[in-house]
Amino acid sequence: ERKFLNHVIISKPFCHLGPYCVGLATGYFFYKCKEIKLKPYHHIIGWGSAVSVTAAVVYGVLEWNKGNLPSTAVALAYAATHRTAWALGLSWITIICVAGYGGLDMNFL
C-alpha cells in the first residue's frame, strides 16, 4: 500500500497541479498589479481566511493521527484539497508581505 501511495499520489504531477496553479496566479497577480493597496477589511478577511485554511490543513488530521480515521469521503476531500488550500494560505502571506503590509511577518521572513 505504501508503494501504491508513493507511486500514485506523491510522485505524479497531477496531484501538485493545484498548488502550481496557485503559484502561477500569485505571480501573475504581482506582474499585473504593480502597486497593491489594501483596505483594513481586506486584511481581516485575508488573514482570517489564511489562518483558518492553513490551520485546518495542519490540525484537521490531528484526530486521524490518534487513530480515529475519517470516512472515505472525508479522506478523499482532504486528499484532493489540502495541498491547494495550503498554497492559498501561503499565497496570502506572500501577497501581503510584497505589498508592504506584512508587519511582523516581514521582519521574521
PDB file of N, CA and C in Angstrom:
ATOM      1  N   GLU A   1       0.819  -1.186   0.000  1.00  0.00           N
ATOM      2  CA  GLU A   1       0.000   0.000   0.000  1.00  0.00           C
ATOM      3  C   GLU A   1       0.869   1.259   0.000  1.00  0.00           C
ATOM      4  N   ARG A   2       1.986   1.210   0.676  1.00  0.00           N
ATOM      5  CA  ARG A   2       2.866   2.383   0.723  1.00  0.00           C
ATOM      6  C   ARG A   2       3.466   2.669  -0.655  1.00  0.00           C
ATOM      7  N   LYS A   3       3.854   1.624  -1.377  1.00  0.00           N
ATOM      8  CA  LYS A   3       4.388   1.827  -2.729  1.00  0.00           C
ATOM      9  C   LYS A   3       3.322   2.416  -3.638  1.00  0.00           C
ATOM     10  N   PHE A   4       2.096   1.917  -3.493  1.00  0.00           N
ATOM     11  CA  PHE A   4       0.995   2.432  -4.299  1.00  0.00           C
ATOM     12  C   PHE A   4       0.772   3.913  -4.004  1.00  0.00           C
ATOM     13  N   LEU A   5       0.757   4.271  -2.723  1.00  0.00           N
ATOM     14  CA  LEU A   5       0.570   5.662  -2.327  1.00  0.00           C
ATOM     15  C   LEU A   5       1.668   6.543  -2.904  1.00  0.00           C
ATOM     16  N   ASN A   6       2.887   6.098  -2.801  1.00  0.00           N
ATOM     17  CA  ASN A   6       4.018   6.864  -3.327  1.00  0.00           C
ATOM     18  C   ASN A   6       3.940   6.977  -4.842  1.00  0.00           C
ATOM     19  N   HIS A   7       3.583   5.895  -5.495  1.00  0.00           N
ATOM     20  CA  HIS A   7       3.548   5.885  -6.956  1.00  0.00           C
ATOM     21  C   HIS A   7       2.397   6.729  -7.504  1.00  0.00           C
ATOM     22  N   VAL A   8       1.217   6.611  -6.917  1.00  0.00           N
ATOM     23  CA  VAL A   8       0.035   7.261  -7.474  1.00  0.00           C
ATOM     24  C   VAL A   8      -0.138   8.699  -6.991  1.00  0.00           C
ATOM     25  N   ILE A   9       0.155   8.964  -5.738  1.00  0.00           N
ATOM     26  CA  ILE A   9      -0.166  10.281  -5.188  1.00  0.00           C
ATOM     27  C   ILE A   9       1.040  11.199  -5.104  1.00  0.00           C
ATOM     28  N   ILE A  10       2.132  10.734  -4.586  1.00  0.00           N
ATOM     29  CA  ILE A  10       3.255  11.624  -4.305  1.00  0.00           C
ATOM     30  C   ILE A  10       4.078  11.927  -5.549  1.00  0.00           C
ATOM     31  N   SER A  11       4.325  10.943  -6.371  1.00  0.00           N
ATOM     32  CA  SER A  11       5.243  11.154  -7.489  1.00  0.00           C
ATOM     33  C   SER A  11       4.566  11.646  -8.770  1.00  0.00           C
ATOM     34  N   LYS A  12       3.266  11.627  -8.835  1.00  0.00           N
ATOM     35  CA  LYS A  12       2.577  12.060 -10.052  1.00  0.00           C
ATOM     36  C   LYS A  12       2.368  13.576 -10.047  1.00  0.00           C
ATOM     37  N   PRO A  13       2.569  14.222 -11.181  1.00  0.00           N
ATOM     38  CA  PRO A  13       2.473  15.687 -11.217  1.00  0.00           C
ATOM     39  C   PRO A  13       1.055  16.223 -11.085  1.00  0.00           C
ATOM     40  N   PHE A  14       0.045  15.447 -11.456  1.00  0.00           N
ATOM     41  CA  PHE A  14      -1.311  15.985 -11.406  1.00  0.00           C
ATOM     42  C   PHE A  14      -1.779  16.250  -9.978  1.00  0.00           C
ATOM     43  N   CYS A  15      -1.185  15.615  -9.003  1.00  0.00           N
ATOM     44  CA  CYS A  15      -1.538  15.886  -7.602  1.00  0.00           C
ATOM     45  C   CYS A  15      -1.008  17.237  -7.142  1.00  0.00           C
ATOM     46  N   HIS A  16      -0.035  17.758  -7.850  1.00  0.00           N
ATOM     47  CA  HIS A  16       0.579  19.027  -7.470  1.00  0.00           C
ATOM     48  C   HIS A  16       0.165  20.162  -8.406  1.00  0.00           C
ATOM     49  N   LEU A  17      -0.800  19.914  -9.265  1.00  0.00           N
ATOM     50  CA  LEU A  17      -1.241  20.930 -10.221  1.00  0.00           C
ATOM     51  C   LEU A  17      -1.925  22.105  -9.525  1.00  0.00           C
ATOM     52  N   GLY A  18      -2.731  21.838  -8.506  1.00  0.00           N
ATOM     53  CA  GLY A  18      -3.433  22.908  -7.788  1.00  0.00           C
ATOM     54  C   GLY A  18      -2.481  23.927  -7.183  1.00  0.00           C
ATOM     55  N   PRO A  19      -1.515  23.487  -6.358  1.00  0.00           N
ATOM     56  CA  PRO A  19      -0.565  24.451  -5.796  1.00  0.00           C
ATOM     57  C   PRO A  19       0.262  25.156  -6.865  1.00  0.00           C
ATOM     58  N   TYR A  20       0.590  24.450  -7.924  1.00  0.00           N
ATOM     59  CA  TYR A  20       1.342  25.055  -9.020  1.00  0.00           C
ATOM     60  C   TYR A  20       0.537  26.196  -9.644  1.00  0.00           C
ATOM     61  N   CYS A  21      -0.750  25.958  -9.872  1.00  0.00           N
ATOM     62  CA  CYS A  21      -1.605  26.997 -10.453  1.00  0.00           C
ATOM     63  C   CYS A  21      -1.795  28.171  -9.497  1.00  0.00           C
ATOM     64  N   VAL A  22      -1.873  27.898  -8.199  1.00  0.00           N
ATOM     65  CA  VAL A  22      -1.963  28.988  -7.219  1.00  0.00           C
ATOM     66  C   VAL A  22      -0.701  29.841  -7.287  1.00  0.00           C
ATOM     67  N   GLY A  23       0.448  29.214  -7.389  1.00  0.00           N
ATOM     68  CA  GLY A  23       1.704  29.950  -7.515  1.00  0.00           C
ATOM     69  C   GLY A  23       1.764  30.760  -8.794  1.00  0.00           C
ATOM     70  N   LEU A  24       1.312  30.174  -9.894  1.00  0.00           N
ATOM     71  CA  LEU A  24       1.267  30.916 -11.154  1.00  0.00           C
ATOM     72  C   LEU A  24       0.333  32.115 -11.052  1.00  0.00           C
ATOM     73  N   ALA A  25      -0.829  31.922 -10.458  1.00  0.00           N
ATOM     74  CA  ALA A  25      -1.794  33.015 -10.313  1.00  0.00           C
ATOM     75  C   ALA A  25      -1.237  34.120  -9.419  1.00  0.00           C
ATOM     76  N   THR A  26      -0.537  33.746  -8.361  1.00  0.00           N
ATOM     77  CA  THR A  26       0.069  34.744  -7.481  1.00  0.00           C
ATOM     78  C   THR A  26       1.138  35.535  -8.227  1.00  0.00           C
ATOM     79  N   GLY A  27       1.976  34.853  -8.973  1.00  0.00           N
ATOM     80  CA  GLY A  27       2.994  35.531  -9.768  1.00  0.00           C
ATOM     81  C   GLY A  27       2.390  36.440 -10.821  1.00  0.00           C
ATOM     82  N   TYR A  28       1.326  35.985 -11.465  1.00  0.00           N
ATOM     83  CA  TYR A  28       0.650  36.807 -12.464  1.00  0.00           C
ATOM     84  C   TYR A  28       0.020  38.035 -11.820  1.00  0.00           C
ATOM     85  N   PHE A  29      -0.519  37.856 -10.626  1.00  0.00           N
ATOM     86  CA  PHE A  29      -1.082  38.983  -9.880  1.00  0.00           C
ATOM     87  C   PHE A  29      -0.019  40.043  -9.628  1.00  0.00           C
ATOM     88  N   PHE A  30       1.166  39.614  -9.227  1.00  0.00           N
ATOM     89  CA  PHE A  30       2.265  40.566  -8.999  1.00  0.00           C
ATOM     90  C   PHE A  30       2.696  41.235 -10.295  1.00  0.00           C
ATOM     91  N   TYR A  31       2.677  40.496 -11.378  1.00  0.00           N
ATOM     92  CA  TYR A  31       3.065  41.035 -12.677  1.00  0.00           C
ATOM     93  C   TYR A  31       2.089  42.126 -13.128  1.00  0.00           C
ATOM     94  N   LYS A  32       0.801  41.907 -12.937  1.00  0.00           N
ATOM     95  CA  LYS A  32      -0.217  42.840 -13.391  1.00  0.00           C
ATOM     96  C   LYS A  32      -0.419  44.019 -12.444  1.00  0.00           C
ATOM     97  N   CYS A  33      -0.320  43.779 -11.155  1.00  0.00           N
ATOM     98  CA  CYS A  33      -0.581  44.826 -10.153  1.00  0.00           C
ATOM     99  C   CYS A  33       0.742  45.324  -9.603  1.00  0.00           C
ATOM    100  N   LYS A  34       1.187  46.427 -10.107  1.00  0.00           N
ATOM    101  CA  LYS A  34       2.480  46.967  -9.667  1.00  0.00           C
ATOM    102  C   LYS A  34       2.393  47.552  -8.263  1.00  0.00           C
ATOM    103  N   GLU A  35       1.262  48.167  -7.948  1.00  0.00           N
ATOM    104  CA  GLU A  35       1.080  48.757  -6.623  1.00  0.00           C
ATOM    105  C   GLU A  35      -0.183  48.158  -6.012  1.00  0.00           C
ATOM    106  N   ILE A  36      -0.037  47.600  -4.835  1.00  0.00           N
ATOM    107  CA  ILE A  36      -1.154  46.928  -4.177  1.00  0.00           C
ATOM    108  C   ILE A  36      -1.585  47.767  -2.977  1.00  0.00           C
ATOM    109  N   LYS A  37      -2.832  48.217  -3.011  1.00  0.00           N
ATOM    110  CA  LYS A  37      -3.386  48.971  -1.889  1.00  0.00           C
ATOM    111  C   LYS A  37      -4.526  48.152  -1.302  1.00  0.00           C
ATOM    112  N   LEU A  38      -4.438  47.912  -0.013  1.00  0.00           N
ATOM    113  CA  LEU A  38      -5.446  47.104   0.660  1.00  0.00           C
ATOM    114  C   LEU A  38      -6.123  47.907   1.759  1.00  0.00           C
ATOM    115  N   LYS A  39      -7.410  47.729   1.870  1.00  0.00           N
ATOM    116  CA  LYS A  39      -8.179  48.373   2.933  1.00  0.00           C
ATOM    117  C   LYS A  39      -8.147  47.484   4.170  1.00  0.00           C
ATOM    118  N   PRO A  40      -8.450  48.038   5.329  1.00  0.00           N
ATOM    119  CA  PRO A  40      -8.388  47.241   6.565  1.00  0.00           C
ATOM    120  C   PRO A  40      -9.250  45.983   6.535  1.00  0.00           C
ATOM    121  N   TYR A  41     -10.419  46.056   5.917  1.00  0.00           N
ATOM    122  CA  TYR A  41     -11.255  44.857   5.889  1.00  0.00           C
ATOM    123  C   TYR A  41     -10.658  43.772   4.994  1.00  0.00           C
ATOM    124  N   HIS A  42      -9.840  44.161   4.009  1.00  0.00           N
ATOM    125  CA  HIS A  42      -9.123  43.159   3.218  1.00  0.00           C
ATOM    126  C   HIS A  42      -8.145  42.387   4.100  1.00  0.00           C
ATOM    127  N   HIS A  43      -7.502  43.103   5.003  1.00  0.00           N
ATOM    128  CA  HIS A  43      -6.567  42.457   5.929  1.00  0.00           C
ATOM    129  C   HIS A  43      -7.294  41.447   6.811  1.00  0.00           C
ATOM    130  N   ILE A  44      -8.429  41.861   7.346  1.00  0.00           N
ATOM    131  CA  ILE A  44      -9.179  40.985   8.246  1.00  0.00           C
ATOM    132  C   ILE A  44      -9.659  39.741   7.514  1.00  0.00           C
ATOM    133  N   ILE A  45     -10.237  39.925   6.351  1.00  0.00           N
ATOM    134  CA  ILE A  45     -10.731  38.785   5.576  1.00  0.00           C
ATOM    135  C   ILE A  45      -9.575  37.901   5.121  1.00  0.00           C
ATOM    136  N   GLY A  46      -8.519  38.509   4.621  1.00  0.00           N
ATOM    137  CA  GLY A  46      -7.371  37.743   4.127  1.00  0.00           C
ATOM    138  C   GLY A  46      -6.677  36.951   5.210  1.00  0.00           C
ATOM    139  N   TRP A  47      -6.359  37.615   6.321  1.00  0.00           N
ATOM    140  CA  TRP A  47      -5.679  36.910   7.409  1.00  0.00           C
ATOM    141  C   TRP A  47      -6.578  35.862   8.046  1.00  0.00           C
ATOM    142  N   GLY A  48      -7.851  36.200   8.216  1.00  0.00           N
ATOM    143  CA  GLY A  48      -8.781  35.215   8.782  1.00  0.00           C
ATOM    144  C   GLY A  48      -8.884  33.975   7.919  1.00  0.00           C
ATOM    145  N   SER A  49      -8.976  34.184   6.614  1.00  0.00           N
ATOM    146  CA  SER A  49      -9.049  33.052   5.687  1.00  0.00           C
ATOM    147  C   SER A  49      -7.750  32.258   5.668  1.00  0.00           C
ATOM    148  N   ALA A  50      -6.635  32.955   5.589  1.00  0.00           N
ATOM    149  CA  ALA A  50      -5.338  32.271   5.511  1.00  0.00           C
ATOM    150  C   ALA A  50      -5.063  31.453   6.765  1.00  0.00           C
ATOM    151  N   VAL A  51      -5.311  32.041   7.922  1.00  0.00           N
ATOM    152  CA  VAL A  51      -5.069  31.314   9.174  1.00  0.00           C
ATOM    153  C   VAL A  51      -6.034  30.143   9.307  1.00  0.00           C
ATOM    154  N   SER A  52      -7.297  30.355   8.963  1.00  0.00           N
ATOM    155  CA  SER A  52      -8.283  29.278   9.063  1.00  0.00           C
ATOM    156  C   SER A  52      -7.945  28.111   8.148  1.00  0.00           C
ATOM    157  N   VAL A  53      -7.608  28.427   6.914  1.00  0.00           N
ATOM    158  CA  VAL A  53      -7.332  27.370   5.940  1.00  0.00           C
ATOM    159  C   VAL A  53      -6.065  26.602   6.294  1.00  0.00           C
ATOM    160  N   THR A  54      -5.001  27.314   6.615  1.00  0.00           N
ATOM    161  CA  THR A  54      -3.758  26.605   6.934  1.00  0.00           C
ATOM    162  C   THR A  54      -3.872  25.838   8.244  1.00  0.00           C
ATOM    163  N   ALA A  55      -4.605  26.384   9.216  1.00  0.00           N
ATOM    164  CA  ALA A  55      -4.813  25.650  10.471  1.00  0.00           C
ATOM    165  C   ALA A  55      -5.653  24.403  10.232  1.00  0.00           C
ATOM    166  N   ALA A  56      -6.641  24.500   9.354  1.00  0.00           N
ATOM    167  CA  ALA A  56      -7.460  23.327   9.034  1.00  0.00           C
ATOM    168  C   ALA A  56      -6.630  22.246   8.356  1.00  0.00           C
ATOM    169  N   VAL A  57      -5.706  22.656   7.499  1.00  0.00           N
ATOM    170  CA  VAL A  57      -4.842  21.674   6.837  1.00  0.00           C
ATOM    171  C   VAL A  57      -3.954  20.962   7.854  1.00  0.00           C
ATOM    172  N   VAL A  58      -3.391  21.717   8.778  1.00  0.00           N
ATOM    173  CA  VAL A  58      -2.460  21.135   9.751  1.00  0.00           C
ATOM    174  C   VAL A  58      -3.197  20.369  10.844  1.00  0.00           C
ATOM    175  N   TYR A  59      -4.199  21.005  11.438  1.00  0.00           N
ATOM    176  CA  TYR A  59      -4.852  20.408  12.600  1.00  0.00           C
ATOM    177  C   TYR A  59      -6.075  19.567  12.248  1.00  0.00           C
ATOM    178  N   GLY A  60      -6.500  19.607  11.001  1.00  0.00           N
ATOM    179  CA  GLY A  60      -7.648  18.811  10.588  1.00  0.00           C
ATOM    180  C   GLY A  60      -7.403  17.321  10.658  1.00  0.00           C
ATOM    181  N   VAL A  61      -6.167  16.916  10.614  1.00  0.00           N
ATOM    182  CA  VAL A  61      -5.829  15.486  10.647  1.00  0.00           C
ATOM    183  C   VAL A  61      -5.334  15.040  12.015  1.00  0.00           C
ATOM    184  N   LEU A  62      -5.447  15.890  13.004  1.00  0.00           N
ATOM    185  CA  LEU A  62      -4.944  15.561  14.337  1.00  0.00           C
ATOM    186  C   LEU A  62      -5.608  14.305  14.896  1.00  0.00           C
ATOM    187  N   GLU A  63      -6.909  14.212  14.769  1.00  0.00           N
ATOM    188  CA  GLU A  63      -7.620  13.023  15.258  1.00  0.00           C
ATOM    189  C   GLU A  63      -7.260  11.782  14.443  1.00  0.00           C
ATOM    190  N   TRP A  64      -6.975  11.973  13.180  1.00  0.00           N
ATOM    191  CA  TRP A  64      -6.594  10.838  12.340  1.00  0.00           C
ATOM    192  C   TRP A  64      -5.290  10.237  12.831  1.00  0.00           C
ATOM    193  N   ASN A  65      -4.385  11.102  13.254  1.00  0.00           N
ATOM    194  CA  ASN A  65      -3.098  10.621  13.750  1.00  0.00           C
ATOM    195  C   ASN A  65      -3.225   9.909  15.086  1.00  0.00           C
ATOM    196  N   LYS A  66      -4.326  10.127  15.777  1.00  0.00           N
ATOM    197  CA  LYS A  66      -4.581   9.430  17.038  1.00  0.00           C
ATOM    198  C   LYS A  66      -5.282   8.091  16.815  1.00  0.00           C
ATOM    199  N   GLY A  67      -5.612   7.796  15.568  1.00  0.00           N
ATOM    200  CA  GLY A  67      -6.232   6.519  15.246  1.00  0.00           C
ATOM    201  C   GLY A  67      -7.707   6.596  14.912  1.00  0.00           C
ATOM    202  N   ASN A  68      -8.328   7.763  15.033  1.00  0.00           N
ATOM    203  CA  ASN A  68      -9.743   7.936  14.689  1.00  0.00           C
ATOM    204  C   ASN A  68      -9.846   8.289  13.211  1.00  0.00           C
ATOM    205  N   LEU A  69      -9.923   7.289  12.376  1.00  0.00           N
ATOM    206  CA  LEU A  69      -9.901   7.513  10.935  1.00  0.00           C
ATOM    207  C   LEU A  69     -11.239   8.039  10.430  1.00  0.00           C
ATOM    208  N   PRO A  70     -11.212   8.915   9.433  1.00  0.00           N
ATOM    209  CA  PRO A  70     -12.444   9.503   8.904  1.00  0.00           C
ATOM    210  C   PRO A  70     -13.114   8.568   7.905  1.00  0.00           C
ATOM    211  N   SER A  71     -14.269   9.004   7.440  1.00  0.00           N
ATOM    212  CA  SER A  71     -14.927   8.255   6.375  1.00  0.00           C
ATOM    213  C   SER A  71     -14.124   8.411   5.085  1.00  0.00           C
ATOM    214  N   THR A  72     -14.408   7.578   4.149  1.00  0.00           N
ATOM    215  CA  THR A  72     -13.695   7.625   2.869  1.00  0.00           C
ATOM    216  C   THR A  72     -13.930   8.958   2.162  1.00  0.00           C
ATOM    217  N   ALA A  73     -15.153   9.461   2.223  1.00  0.00           N
ATOM    218  CA  ALA A  73     -15.464  10.728   1.550  1.00  0.00           C
ATOM    219  C   ALA A  73     -14.663  11.886   2.147  1.00  0.00           C
ATOM    220  N   VAL A  74     -14.554  11.925   3.462  1.00  0.00           N
ATOM    221  CA  VAL A  74     -13.797  12.996   4.117  1.00  0.00           C
ATOM    222  C   VAL A  74     -12.317  12.872   3.784  1.00  0.00           C
ATOM    223  N   ALA A  75     -11.798  11.660   3.815  1.00  0.00           N
ATOM    224  CA  ALA A  75     -10.387  11.444   3.488  1.00  0.00           C
ATOM    225  C   ALA A  75     -10.093  11.841   2.045  1.00  0.00           C
ATOM    226  N   LEU A  76     -10.990  11.511   1.134  1.00  0.00           N
ATOM    227  CA  LEU A  76     -10.799  11.890  -0.268  1.00  0.00           C
ATOM    228  C   LEU A  76     -10.869  13.403  -0.453  1.00  0.00           C
ATOM    229  N   ALA A  77     -11.812  14.048   0.234  1.00  0.00           N
ATOM    230  CA  ALA A  77     -11.919  15.508   0.130  1.00  0.00           C
ATOM    231  C   ALA A  77     -10.653  16.175   0.651  1.00  0.00           C
ATOM    232  N   TYR A  78     -10.130  15.683   1.756  1.00  0.00           N
ATOM    233  CA  TYR A  78      -8.899  16.253   2.307  1.00  0.00           C
ATOM    234  C   TYR A  78      -7.732  16.015   1.352  1.00  0.00           C
ATOM    235  N   ALA A  79      -7.618  14.800   0.862  1.00  0.00           N
ATOM    236  CA  ALA A  79      -6.512  14.465  -0.040  1.00  0.00           C
ATOM    237  C   ALA A  79      -6.564  15.300  -1.318  1.00  0.00           C
ATOM    238  N   ALA A  80      -7.768  15.615  -1.766  1.00  0.00           N
ATOM    239  CA  ALA A  80      -7.912  16.368  -3.008  1.00  0.00           C
ATOM    240  C   ALA A  80      -7.665  17.862  -2.841  1.00  0.00           C
ATOM    241  N   THR A  81      -7.838  18.385  -1.628  1.00  0.00           N
ATOM    242  CA  THR A  81      -7.801  19.835  -1.472  1.00  0.00           C
ATOM    243  C   THR A  81      -6.703  20.379  -0.568  1.00  0.00           C
ATOM    244  N   HIS A  82      -6.054  19.554   0.235  1.00  0.00           N
ATOM    245  CA  HIS A  82      -5.160  20.117   1.252  1.00  0.00           C
ATOM    246  C   HIS A  82      -3.937  20.817   0.669  1.00  0.00           C
ATOM    247  N   ARG A  83      -3.390  20.331  -0.413  1.00  0.00           N
ATOM    248  CA  ARG A  83      -2.213  20.988  -0.996  1.00  0.00           C
ATOM    249  C   ARG A  83      -2.570  22.366  -1.557  1.00  0.00           C
ATOM    250  N   THR A  84      -3.688  22.427  -2.255  1.00  0.00           N
ATOM    251  CA  THR A  84      -4.126  23.699  -2.828  1.00  0.00           C
ATOM    252  C   THR A  84      -4.525  24.681  -1.732  1.00  0.00           C
ATOM    253  N   ALA A  85      -5.186  24.193  -0.693  1.00  0.00           N
ATOM    254  CA  ALA A  85      -5.572  25.062   0.424  1.00  0.00           C
ATOM    255  C   ALA A  85      -4.337  25.642   1.109  1.00  0.00           C
ATOM    256  N   TRP A  86      -3.325  24.811   1.315  1.00  0.00           N
ATOM    257  CA  TRP A  86      -2.087  25.288   1.936  1.00  0.00           C
ATOM    258  C   TRP A  86      -1.428  26.352   1.053  1.00  0.00           C
ATOM    259  N   ALA A  87      -1.412  26.111  -0.251  1.00  0.00           N
ATOM    260  CA  ALA A  87      -0.814  27.072  -1.182  1.00  0.00           C
ATOM    261  C   ALA A  87      -1.576  28.394  -1.174  1.00  0.00           C
ATOM    262  N   LEU A  88      -2.894  28.347  -1.044  1.00  0.00           N
ATOM    263  CA  LEU A  88      -3.676  29.584  -0.973  1.00  0.00           C
ATOM    264  C   LEU A  88      -3.344  30.379   0.287  1.00  0.00           C
ATOM    265  N   GLY A  89      -3.181  29.691   1.402  1.00  0.00           N
ATOM    266  CA  GLY A  89      -2.797  30.374   2.634  1.00  0.00           C
ATOM    267  C   GLY A  89      -1.438  31.035   2.517  1.00  0.00           C
ATOM    268  N   LEU A  90      -0.486  30.324   1.950  1.00  0.00           N
ATOM    269  CA  LEU A  90       0.851  30.895   1.756  1.00  0.00           C
ATOM    270  C   LEU A  90       0.841  32.015   0.719  1.00  0.00           C
ATOM    271  N   SER A  91      -0.053  31.909  -0.240  1.00  0.00           N
ATOM    272  CA  SER A  91      -0.175  32.949  -1.252  1.00  0.00           C
ATOM    273  C   SER A  91      -0.588  34.278  -0.617  1.00  0.00           C
ATOM    274  N   TRP A  92      -1.515  34.227   0.325  1.00  0.00           N
ATOM    275  CA  TRP A  92      -1.921  35.461   1.006  1.00  0.00           C
ATOM    276  C   TRP A  92      -0.747  36.072   1.762  1.00  0.00           C
ATOM    277  N   ILE A  93      -0.005  35.249   2.462  1.00  0.00           N
ATOM    278  CA  ILE A  93       1.144  35.756   3.215  1.00  0.00           C
ATOM    279  C   ILE A  93       2.149  36.399   2.260  1.00  0.00           C
ATOM    280  N   THR A  94       2.361  35.788   1.114  1.00  0.00           N
ATOM    281  CA  THR A  94       3.277  36.337   0.115  1.00  0.00           C
ATOM    282  C   THR A  94       2.772  37.678  -0.406  1.00  0.00           C
ATOM    283  N   ILE A  95       1.500  37.735  -0.747  1.00  0.00           N
ATOM    284  CA  ILE A  95       0.927  38.974  -1.284  1.00  0.00           C
ATOM    285  C   ILE A  95       1.017  40.096  -0.262  1.00  0.00           C
ATOM    286  N   ILE A  96       0.661  39.811   0.956  1.00  0.00           N
ATOM    287  CA  ILE A  96       0.640  40.850   1.985  1.00  0.00           C
ATOM    288  C   ILE A  96       2.048  41.357   2.286  1.00  0.00           C
ATOM    289  N   CYS A  97       3.028  40.471   2.272  1.00  0.00           N
ATOM    290  CA  CYS A  97       4.410  40.893   2.540  1.00  0.00           C
ATOM    291  C   CYS A  97       4.986  41.696   1.382  1.00  0.00           C
ATOM    292  N   VAL A  98       4.726  41.272   0.157  1.00  0.00           N
ATOM    293  CA  VAL A  98       5.236  42.004  -1.002  1.00  0.00           C
ATOM    294  C   VAL A  98       4.579  43.380  -1.093  1.00  0.00           C
ATOM    295  N   ALA A  99       3.324  43.477  -0.679  1.00  0.00           N
ATOM    296  CA  ALA A  99       2.621  44.758  -0.711  1.00  0.00           C
ATOM    297  C   ALA A  99       3.108  45.708   0.373  1.00  0.00           C
ATOM    298  N   GLY A 100       3.901  45.199   1.314  1.00  0.00           N
ATOM    299  CA  GLY A 100       4.433  46.047   2.369  1.00  0.00           C
ATOM    300  C   GLY A 100       3.586  46.089   3.620  1.00  0.00           C
ATOM    301  N   TYR A 101       2.594  45.215   3.712  1.00  0.00           N
ATOM    302  CA  TYR A 101       1.705  45.191   4.866  1.00  0.00           C
ATOM    303  C   TYR A 101       2.005  44.024   5.805  1.00  0.00           C
ATOM    304  N   GLY A 102       3.149  43.430   5.685  1.00  0.00           N
ATOM    305  CA  GLY A 102       3.463  42.223   6.441  1.00  0.00           C
ATOM    306  C   GLY A 102       3.662  42.431   7.921  1.00  0.00           C
ATOM    307  N   GLY A 103       4.110  43.600   8.325  1.00  0.00           N
ATOM    308  CA  GLY A 103       4.330  43.859   9.742  1.00  0.00           C
ATOM    309  C   GLY A 103       5.397  42.946  10.315  1.00  0.00           C
ATOM    310  N   LEU A 104       5.050  42.202  11.345  1.00  0.00           N
ATOM    311  CA  LEU A 104       5.997  41.287  11.979  1.00  0.00           C
ATOM    312  C   LEU A 104       6.444  40.176  11.032  1.00  0.00           C
ATOM    313  N   ASP A 105       5.562  39.795  10.116  1.00  0.00           N
ATOM    314  CA  ASP A 105       5.933  38.752   9.156  1.00  0.00           C
ATOM    315  C   ASP A 105       7.129  39.166   8.318  1.00  0.00           C
ATOM    316  N   MET A 106       7.167  40.422   7.916  1.00  0.00           N
ATOM    317  CA  MET A 106       8.279  40.882   7.081  1.00  0.00           C
ATOM    318  C   MET A 106       9.588  40.855   7.853  1.00  0.00           C
ATOM    319  N   ASN A 107       9.538  41.185   9.131  1.00  0.00           N
ATOM    320  CA  ASN A 107      10.745  41.121   9.954  1.00  0.00           C
ATOM    321  C   ASN A 107      11.196  39.678  10.147  1.00  0.00           C
ATOM    322  N   PHE A 108      10.229  38.791  10.292  1.00  0.00           N
ATOM    323  CA  PHE A 108      10.527  37.382  10.507  1.00  0.00           C
ATOM    324  C   PHE A 108      11.042  36.724   9.230  1.00  0.00           C
ATOM    325  N   LEU A 109      10.389  37.026   8.111  1.00  0.00           N
ATOM    326  CA  LEU A 109      10.764  36.391   6.854  1.00  0.00           C
ATOM    327  C   LEU A 109      11.970  37.084   6.260  1.00  0.00           C
TER     328      LEU A 109
END
